[in-house]
Short mmCIF file of C-alpha atoms in Angstrom, two decimals:
data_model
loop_
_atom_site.label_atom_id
_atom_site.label_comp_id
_atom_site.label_asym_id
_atom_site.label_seq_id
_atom_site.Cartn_x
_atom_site.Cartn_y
_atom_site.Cartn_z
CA UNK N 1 0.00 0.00 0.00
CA UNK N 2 1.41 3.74 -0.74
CA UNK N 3 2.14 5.64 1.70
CA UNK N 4 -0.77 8.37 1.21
CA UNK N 5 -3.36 5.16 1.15
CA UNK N 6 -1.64 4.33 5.12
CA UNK N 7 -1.74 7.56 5.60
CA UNK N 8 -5.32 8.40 4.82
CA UNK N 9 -6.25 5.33 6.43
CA UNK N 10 -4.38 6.48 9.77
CA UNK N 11 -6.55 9.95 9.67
CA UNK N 12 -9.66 7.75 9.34
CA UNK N 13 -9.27 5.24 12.21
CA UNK N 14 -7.83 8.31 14.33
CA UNK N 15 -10.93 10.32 13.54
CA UNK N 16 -13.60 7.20 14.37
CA UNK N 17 -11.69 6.36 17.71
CA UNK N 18 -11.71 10.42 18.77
CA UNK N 19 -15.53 10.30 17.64
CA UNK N 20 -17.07 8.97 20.78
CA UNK N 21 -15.28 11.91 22.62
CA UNK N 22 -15.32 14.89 20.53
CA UNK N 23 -18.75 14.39 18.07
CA UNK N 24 -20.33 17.33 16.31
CA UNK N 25 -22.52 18.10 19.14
CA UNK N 26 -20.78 21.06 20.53
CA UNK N 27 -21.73 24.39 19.34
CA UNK N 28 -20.32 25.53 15.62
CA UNK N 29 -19.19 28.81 17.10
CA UNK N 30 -17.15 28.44 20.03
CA UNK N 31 -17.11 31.66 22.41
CA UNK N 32 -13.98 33.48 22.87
CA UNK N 33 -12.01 34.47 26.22
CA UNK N 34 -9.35 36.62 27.00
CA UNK N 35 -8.45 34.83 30.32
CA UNK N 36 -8.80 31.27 31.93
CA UNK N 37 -10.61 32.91 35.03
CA UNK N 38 -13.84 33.45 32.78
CA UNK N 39 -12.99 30.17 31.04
CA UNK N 40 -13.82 28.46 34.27
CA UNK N 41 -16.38 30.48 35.15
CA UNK N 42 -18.24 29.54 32.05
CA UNK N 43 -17.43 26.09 31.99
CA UNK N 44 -19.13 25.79 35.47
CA UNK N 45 -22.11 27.39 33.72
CA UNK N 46 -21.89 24.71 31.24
CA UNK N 47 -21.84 21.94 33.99
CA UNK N 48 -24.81 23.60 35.92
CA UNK N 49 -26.81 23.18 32.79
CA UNK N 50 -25.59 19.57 32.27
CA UNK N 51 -24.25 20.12 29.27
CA UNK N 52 -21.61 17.04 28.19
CA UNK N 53 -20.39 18.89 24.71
CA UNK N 54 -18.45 22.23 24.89
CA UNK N 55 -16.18 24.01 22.81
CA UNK N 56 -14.58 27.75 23.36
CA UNK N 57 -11.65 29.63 22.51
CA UNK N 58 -8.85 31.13 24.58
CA UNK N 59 -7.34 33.83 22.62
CA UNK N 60 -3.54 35.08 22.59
CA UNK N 61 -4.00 36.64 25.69
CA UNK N 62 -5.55 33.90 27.91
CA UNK N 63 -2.27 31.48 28.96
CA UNK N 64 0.36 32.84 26.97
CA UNK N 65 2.71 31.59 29.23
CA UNK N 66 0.87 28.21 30.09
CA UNK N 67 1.89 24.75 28.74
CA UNK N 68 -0.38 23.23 26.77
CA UNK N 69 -0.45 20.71 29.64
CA UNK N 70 -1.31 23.15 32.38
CA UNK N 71 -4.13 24.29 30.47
CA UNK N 72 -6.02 21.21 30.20
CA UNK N 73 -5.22 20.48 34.14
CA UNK N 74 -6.62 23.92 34.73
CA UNK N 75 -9.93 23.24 33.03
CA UNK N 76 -9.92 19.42 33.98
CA UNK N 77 -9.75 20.60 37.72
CA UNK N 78 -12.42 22.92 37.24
CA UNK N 79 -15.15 20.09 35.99
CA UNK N 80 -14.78 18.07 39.69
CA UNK N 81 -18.71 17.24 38.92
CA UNK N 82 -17.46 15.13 35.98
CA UNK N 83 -16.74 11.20 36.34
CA UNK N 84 -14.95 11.32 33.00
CA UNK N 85 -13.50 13.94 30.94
CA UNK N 86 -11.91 14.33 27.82
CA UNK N 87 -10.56 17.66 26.71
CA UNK N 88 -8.41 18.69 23.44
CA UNK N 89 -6.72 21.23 23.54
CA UNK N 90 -5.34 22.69 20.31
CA UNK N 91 -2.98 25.54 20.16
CA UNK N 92 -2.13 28.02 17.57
CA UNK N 93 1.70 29.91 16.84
CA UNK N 94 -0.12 32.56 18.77
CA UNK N 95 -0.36 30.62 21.65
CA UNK N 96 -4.39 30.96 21.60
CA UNK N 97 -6.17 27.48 22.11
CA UNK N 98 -9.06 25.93 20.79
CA UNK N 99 -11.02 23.68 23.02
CA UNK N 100 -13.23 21.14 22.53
CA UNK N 101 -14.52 19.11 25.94
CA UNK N 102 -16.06 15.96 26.57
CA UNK N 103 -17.71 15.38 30.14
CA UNK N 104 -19.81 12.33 31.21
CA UNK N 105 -21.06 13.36 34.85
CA UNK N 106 -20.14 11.63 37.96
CA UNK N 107 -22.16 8.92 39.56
CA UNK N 108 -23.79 11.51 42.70
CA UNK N 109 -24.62 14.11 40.37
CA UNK N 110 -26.70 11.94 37.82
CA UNK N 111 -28.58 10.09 40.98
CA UNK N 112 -29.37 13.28 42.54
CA UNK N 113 -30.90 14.40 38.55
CA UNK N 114 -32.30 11.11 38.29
CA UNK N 115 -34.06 11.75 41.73
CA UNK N 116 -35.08 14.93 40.77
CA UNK N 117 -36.46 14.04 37.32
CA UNK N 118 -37.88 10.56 38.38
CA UNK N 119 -36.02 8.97 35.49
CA UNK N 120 -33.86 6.57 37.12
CA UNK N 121 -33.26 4.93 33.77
CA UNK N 122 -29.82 6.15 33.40
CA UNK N 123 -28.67 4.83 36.44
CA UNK N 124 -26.95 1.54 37.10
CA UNK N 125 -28.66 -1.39 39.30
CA UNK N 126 -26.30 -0.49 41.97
CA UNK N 127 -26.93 2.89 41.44
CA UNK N 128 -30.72 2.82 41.96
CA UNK N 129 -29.42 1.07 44.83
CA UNK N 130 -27.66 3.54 46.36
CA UNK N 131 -29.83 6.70 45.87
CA UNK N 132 -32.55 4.61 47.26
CA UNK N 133 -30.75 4.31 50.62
CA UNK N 134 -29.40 7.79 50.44
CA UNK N 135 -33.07 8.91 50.41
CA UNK N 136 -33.77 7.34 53.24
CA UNK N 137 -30.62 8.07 55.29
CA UNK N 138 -31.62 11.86 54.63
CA UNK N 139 -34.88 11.49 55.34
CA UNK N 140 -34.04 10.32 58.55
CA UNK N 141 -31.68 13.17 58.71
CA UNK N 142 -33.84 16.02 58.10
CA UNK N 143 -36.42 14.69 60.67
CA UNK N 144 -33.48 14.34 63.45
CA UNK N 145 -32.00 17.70 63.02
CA UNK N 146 -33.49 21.06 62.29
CA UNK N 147 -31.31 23.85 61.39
CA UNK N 148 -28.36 23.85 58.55
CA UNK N 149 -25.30 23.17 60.42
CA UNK N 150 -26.33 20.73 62.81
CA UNK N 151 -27.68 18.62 59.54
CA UNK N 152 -24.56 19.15 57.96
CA UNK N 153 -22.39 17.91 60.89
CA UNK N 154 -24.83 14.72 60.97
CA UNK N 155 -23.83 13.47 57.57
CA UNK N 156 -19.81 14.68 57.81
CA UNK N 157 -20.38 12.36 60.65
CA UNK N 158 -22.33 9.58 58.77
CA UNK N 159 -19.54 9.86 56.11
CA UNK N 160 -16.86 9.58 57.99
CA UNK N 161 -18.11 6.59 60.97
CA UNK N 162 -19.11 4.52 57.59
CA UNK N 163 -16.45 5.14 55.52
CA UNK N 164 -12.92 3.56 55.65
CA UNK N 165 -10.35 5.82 53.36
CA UNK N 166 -8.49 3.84 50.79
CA UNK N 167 -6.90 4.32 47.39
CA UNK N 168 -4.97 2.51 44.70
CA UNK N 169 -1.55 4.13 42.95
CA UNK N 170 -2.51 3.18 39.84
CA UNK N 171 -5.09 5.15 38.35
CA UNK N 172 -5.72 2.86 35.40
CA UNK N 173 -6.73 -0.26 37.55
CA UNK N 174 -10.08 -1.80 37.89
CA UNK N 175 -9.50 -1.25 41.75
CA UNK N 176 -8.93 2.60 41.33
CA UNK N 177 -12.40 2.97 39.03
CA UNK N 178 -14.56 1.15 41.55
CA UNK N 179 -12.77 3.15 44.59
CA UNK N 180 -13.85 6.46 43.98
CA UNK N 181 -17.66 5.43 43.54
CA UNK N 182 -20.51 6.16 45.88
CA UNK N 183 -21.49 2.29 45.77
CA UNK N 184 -18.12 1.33 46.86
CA UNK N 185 -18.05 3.92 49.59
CA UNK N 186 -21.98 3.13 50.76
CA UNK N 187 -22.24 -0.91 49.64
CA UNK N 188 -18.66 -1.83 50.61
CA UNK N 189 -17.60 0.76 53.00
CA UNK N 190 -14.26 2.11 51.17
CA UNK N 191 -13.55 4.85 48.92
CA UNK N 192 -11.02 7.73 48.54
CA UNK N 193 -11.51 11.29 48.45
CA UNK N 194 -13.59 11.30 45.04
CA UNK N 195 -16.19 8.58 47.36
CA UNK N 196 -16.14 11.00 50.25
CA UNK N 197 -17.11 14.21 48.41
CA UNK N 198 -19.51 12.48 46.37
CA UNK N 199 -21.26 11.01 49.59
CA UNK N 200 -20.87 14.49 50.85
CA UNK N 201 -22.64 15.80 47.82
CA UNK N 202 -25.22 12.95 47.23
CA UNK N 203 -26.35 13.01 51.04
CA UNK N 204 -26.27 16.88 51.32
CA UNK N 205 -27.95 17.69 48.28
CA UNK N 206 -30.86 15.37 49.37
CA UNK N 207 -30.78 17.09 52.53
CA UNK N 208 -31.36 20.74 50.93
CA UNK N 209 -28.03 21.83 51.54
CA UNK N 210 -26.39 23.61 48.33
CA UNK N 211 -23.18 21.37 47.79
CA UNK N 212 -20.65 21.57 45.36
CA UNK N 213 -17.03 20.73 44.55
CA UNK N 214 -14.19 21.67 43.90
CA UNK N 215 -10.00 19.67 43.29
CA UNK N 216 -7.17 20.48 42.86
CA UNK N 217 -3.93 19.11 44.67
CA UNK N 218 -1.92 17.96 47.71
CA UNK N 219 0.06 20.33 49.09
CA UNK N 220 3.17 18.59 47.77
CA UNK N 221 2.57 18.13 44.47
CA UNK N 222 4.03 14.94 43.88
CA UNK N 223 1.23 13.43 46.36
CA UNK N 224 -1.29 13.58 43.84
CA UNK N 225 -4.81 15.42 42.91
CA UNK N 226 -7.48 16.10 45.79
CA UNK N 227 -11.22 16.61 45.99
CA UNK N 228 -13.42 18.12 48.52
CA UNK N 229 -17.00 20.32 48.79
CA UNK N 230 -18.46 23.41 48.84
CA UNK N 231 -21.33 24.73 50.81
CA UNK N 232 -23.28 27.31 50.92
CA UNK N 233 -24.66 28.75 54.18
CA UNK N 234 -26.31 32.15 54.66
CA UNK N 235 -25.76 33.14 50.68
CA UNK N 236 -21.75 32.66 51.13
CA UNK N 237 -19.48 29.95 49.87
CA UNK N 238 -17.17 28.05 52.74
CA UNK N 239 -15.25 24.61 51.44
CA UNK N 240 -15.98 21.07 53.58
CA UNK N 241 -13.15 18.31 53.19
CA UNK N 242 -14.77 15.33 54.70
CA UNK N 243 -11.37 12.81 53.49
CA UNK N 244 -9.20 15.24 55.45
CA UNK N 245 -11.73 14.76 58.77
CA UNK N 246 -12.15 10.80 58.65
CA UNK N 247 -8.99 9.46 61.06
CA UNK N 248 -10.16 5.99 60.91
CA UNK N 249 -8.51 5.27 64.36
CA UNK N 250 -7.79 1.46 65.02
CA UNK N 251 -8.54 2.45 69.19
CA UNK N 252 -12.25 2.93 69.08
CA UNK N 253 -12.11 4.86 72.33
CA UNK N 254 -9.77 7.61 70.72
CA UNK N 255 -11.18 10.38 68.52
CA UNK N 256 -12.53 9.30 64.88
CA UNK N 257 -13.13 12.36 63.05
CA UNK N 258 -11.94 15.82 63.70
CA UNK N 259 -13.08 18.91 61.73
CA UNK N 260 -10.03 21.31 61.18
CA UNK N 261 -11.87 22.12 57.34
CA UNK N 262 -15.58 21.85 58.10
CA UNK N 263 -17.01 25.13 56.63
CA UNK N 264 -13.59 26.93 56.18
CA UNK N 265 -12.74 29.90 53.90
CA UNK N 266 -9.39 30.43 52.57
CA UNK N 267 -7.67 31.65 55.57
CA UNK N 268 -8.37 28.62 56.88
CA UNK N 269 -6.77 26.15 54.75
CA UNK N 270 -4.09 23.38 55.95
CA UNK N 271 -0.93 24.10 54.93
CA UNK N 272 -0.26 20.47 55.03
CA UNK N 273 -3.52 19.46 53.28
CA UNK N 274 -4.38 20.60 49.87
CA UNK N 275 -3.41 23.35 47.37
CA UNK N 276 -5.30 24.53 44.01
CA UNK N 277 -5.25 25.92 40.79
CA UNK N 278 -6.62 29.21 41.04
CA UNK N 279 -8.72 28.81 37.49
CA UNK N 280 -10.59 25.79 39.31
CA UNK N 281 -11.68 27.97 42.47
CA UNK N 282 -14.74 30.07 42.19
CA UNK N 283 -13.80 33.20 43.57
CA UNK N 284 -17.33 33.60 45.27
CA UNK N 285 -15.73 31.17 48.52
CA UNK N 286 -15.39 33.33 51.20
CA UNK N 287 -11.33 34.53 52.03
CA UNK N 288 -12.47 34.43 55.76
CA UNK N 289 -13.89 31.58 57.52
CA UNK N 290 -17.10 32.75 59.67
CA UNK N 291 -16.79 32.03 63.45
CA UNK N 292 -20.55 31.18 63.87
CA UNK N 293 -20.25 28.70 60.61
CA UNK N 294 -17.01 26.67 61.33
CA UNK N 295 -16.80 23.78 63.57
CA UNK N 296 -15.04 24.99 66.44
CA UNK N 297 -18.28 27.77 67.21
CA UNK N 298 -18.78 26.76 70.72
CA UNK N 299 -22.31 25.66 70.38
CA UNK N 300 -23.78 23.05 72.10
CA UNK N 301 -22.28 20.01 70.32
CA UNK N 302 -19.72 21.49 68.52
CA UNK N 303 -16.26 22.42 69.57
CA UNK N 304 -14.77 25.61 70.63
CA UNK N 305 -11.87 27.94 69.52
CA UNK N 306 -9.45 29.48 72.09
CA UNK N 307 -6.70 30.71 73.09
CA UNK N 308 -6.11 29.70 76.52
CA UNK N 309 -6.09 26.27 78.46
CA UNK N 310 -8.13 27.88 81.25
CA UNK N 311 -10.81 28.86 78.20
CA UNK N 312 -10.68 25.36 76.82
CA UNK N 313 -10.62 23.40 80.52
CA UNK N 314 -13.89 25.28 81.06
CA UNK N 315 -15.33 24.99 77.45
CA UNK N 316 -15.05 21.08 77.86
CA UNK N 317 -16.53 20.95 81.09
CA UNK N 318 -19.55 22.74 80.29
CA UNK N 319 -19.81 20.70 77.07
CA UNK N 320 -19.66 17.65 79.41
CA UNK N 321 -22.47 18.95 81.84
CA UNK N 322 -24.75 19.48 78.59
CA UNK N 323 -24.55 15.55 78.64
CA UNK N 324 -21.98 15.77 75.55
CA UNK N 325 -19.37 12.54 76.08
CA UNK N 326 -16.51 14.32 73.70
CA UNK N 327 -15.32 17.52 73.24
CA UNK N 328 -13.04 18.92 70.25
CA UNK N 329 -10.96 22.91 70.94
CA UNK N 330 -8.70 24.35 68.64
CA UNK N 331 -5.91 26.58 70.50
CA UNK N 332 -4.94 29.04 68.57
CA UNK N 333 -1.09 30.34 68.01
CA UNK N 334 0.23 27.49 70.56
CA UNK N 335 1.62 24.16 71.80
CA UNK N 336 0.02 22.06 74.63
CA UNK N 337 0.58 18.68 75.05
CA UNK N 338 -2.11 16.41 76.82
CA UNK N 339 -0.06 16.14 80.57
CA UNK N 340 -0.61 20.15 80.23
CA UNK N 341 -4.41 20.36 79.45
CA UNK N 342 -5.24 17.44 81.79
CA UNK N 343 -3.99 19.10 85.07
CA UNK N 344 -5.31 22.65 83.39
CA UNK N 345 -8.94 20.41 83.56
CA UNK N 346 -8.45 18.64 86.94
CA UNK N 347 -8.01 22.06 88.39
CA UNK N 348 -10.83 23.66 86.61
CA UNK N 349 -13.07 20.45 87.73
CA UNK N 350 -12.06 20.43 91.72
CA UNK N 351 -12.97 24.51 91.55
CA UNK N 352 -16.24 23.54 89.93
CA UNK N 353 -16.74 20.68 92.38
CA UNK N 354 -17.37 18.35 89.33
CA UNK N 355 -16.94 15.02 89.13
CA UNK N 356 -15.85 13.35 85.92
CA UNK N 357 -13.13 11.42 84.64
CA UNK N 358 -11.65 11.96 80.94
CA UNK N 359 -9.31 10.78 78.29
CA UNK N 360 -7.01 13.46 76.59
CA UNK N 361 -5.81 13.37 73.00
CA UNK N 362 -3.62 16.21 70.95
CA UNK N 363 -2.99 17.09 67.48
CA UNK N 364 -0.45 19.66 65.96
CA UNK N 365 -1.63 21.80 63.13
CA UNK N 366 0.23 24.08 61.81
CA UNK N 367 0.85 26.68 64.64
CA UNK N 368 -2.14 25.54 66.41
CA UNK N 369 -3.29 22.67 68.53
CA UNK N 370 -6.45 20.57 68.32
CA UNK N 371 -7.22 19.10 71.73
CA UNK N 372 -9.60 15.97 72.53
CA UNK N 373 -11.61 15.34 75.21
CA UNK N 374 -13.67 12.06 75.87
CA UNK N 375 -15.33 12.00 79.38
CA UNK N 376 -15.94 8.56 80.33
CA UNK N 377 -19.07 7.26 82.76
CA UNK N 378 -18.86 8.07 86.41
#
């Protein structure tokens, strides 16, 4: 055969395998940005309408200085709804790109349409599964708890008691596929941080609570991509990693979940948890978290953020006389190790004339410390 026949015939079995992925669906004219910001922006627009074709065009100006590479991670991390993506990326001597994307949802996002519609045709027998049990886990959750955040902390809590964090290396395998699914989180009680945000999403969503998501990265690179939620709570945008709460402790007396990023704006963020691309951020998230919205509030039932051990001692114990059996504090700007906040405690409890006995864990974080506190039965 000549070499223009292989050649042609190349181009045609090149074109029929990219066919499933890139068809003629998308629009004929492609809009046109002049930065990756609005890019992102519109491809969220794009996934709020569902749409699973998209094409657009980032001029000269856009990511001059980008890779080809980084810009398809930039837009890839912005579609965290999607279970699969494919996105070409084509650029010119100019350095503008044209764009043509491919998204097939993820497996929370179609249950919760297929709940919504009543068409559960699109779902899998496993799936139909699921959604049915996530219906009833949040009815039973809207009928236990009545305002926003205490629902919210009862399914970071479901999530993380049934959940067991795992993940595979390879991100070709069968294993990896089936780990990131809600099934395999809610049927065989594993998942990694794809399961956890989708549970987070799936159960919330049900709920009424306005969940999203975003990914990015580990703080050190090489670690590998991350995924976690958003919520919004009083019109504002705070971020939710459920993975980074679930501590999966083998001593079922010590602490299981802890809640450094539960309803955190940027200010907030671990240094030694996750990192992002800005692109893939909406810029709506708040930069500072709200003290009333984050875990450590002081509420009844939630823990407390101080700056003393004398505040934290008394904190605990009044969290224990509300009938509460553990107690979380975050200590702001210090060290104190659990010999220190014990005695701080059994001083504050002989002054009180209470009687109690306790258990005392620590974390380090950052330049703060999170302290435990499990009272045990008199």
């Amino acid at each position: 055969m000549r070499r223009t026949a292989w050649r042609a015939l190349v181009l045609l079995l090149t074109l029929t395998l990219l066919a499933p992925l890139f068809c003629a669906g998308a629009p004929a004219e492609a809009p046109s940005f002049n930065n990756i910001y609005d890019a992102c922006d519109y491809l969220r627009a794009c996934m709020d309408a569902r749409e699973t074709e998209i094409a657009l065009f980032l001029d000269e100006d856009a990511c001059a200085r980008w890779e080809t590479d980084e810009v398809r991670e930039a837009l890839e991390d912005t579609m965290a709804m999607a279970g699969l993506i494919g996105v070409q990326v084509d650029r010119h001597e100019d350095r503008s790109a044209d764009v043509r994307i491919s998204i097939e949802y993820c497996d929370a996002v179609r249950m919760v349409d297929a709940y919504r519609s009543g068409d559960l045709s699109g779902l899998s027998t496993e799936e139909q599964q699921c959604l049915a049990m996530a219906v009833e886990a949040a009815t039973q959750l809207r009928a236990t708890y009545s305002d926003a955040l205490s629902l919210e902390k009862a399914i970071y809590d479901l999530i993380c008691r049934n959940v067991t964090y795992r993940n595979y290396p390879d991100t070709t395998s069968a294993e990896f596929s089936r780990v990131v699914t809600v099934p395999s989180a809610m049927l065989e009680g594993v998942g990694n941080c794809q399961a956890y945000a989708r549970m987070f999403y799936l159960l919330g969503t049900l709920c009424g609570l306005k969940v999203g998501f975003l990914s990015g990265w580990y703080a050190d690179h090489d670690e590998g991509q991350h995924i976690w939620n958003t919520i919004e709570l009083n019109g504002r945008l705070y971020m939710v990693d459920v993975t980074d709460g679930d501590f999966d402790n083998a001593d079922e007396s010590a602490p299981q979940v802890q809640y450094r990023s539960f309803n955190i704006g940027w200010d907030r963020v671990p240094a030694d948890s996750w990192n992002w691309w800005p692109p893939a951020c909406d810029e709506r998230i708040c930069n500072d978290t709200d003290p009333d919205l984050w875990y450590y509030n002081g509420r009844p039932g939630f823990g407390g953020c101080l700056t003393s051990l004398d505040a934290a001692a008394e904190a605990a114990l009044a969290q224990a006389a509300a009938g509460y059996a553990q107690w979380q504090c975050i200590l702001l700007g210090q060290y104190a190790d659990p010999d220190a906040f014990n005695a701080v405690l059994q001083s504050a409890a002989q002054r009180q004339g209470v009687y109690a006995t306790w258990t005392v864990w620590h974390w380090q974080t950052d330049e703060d410390t999170i302290l435990f506190v499990h009272f045990l039965p008199v």
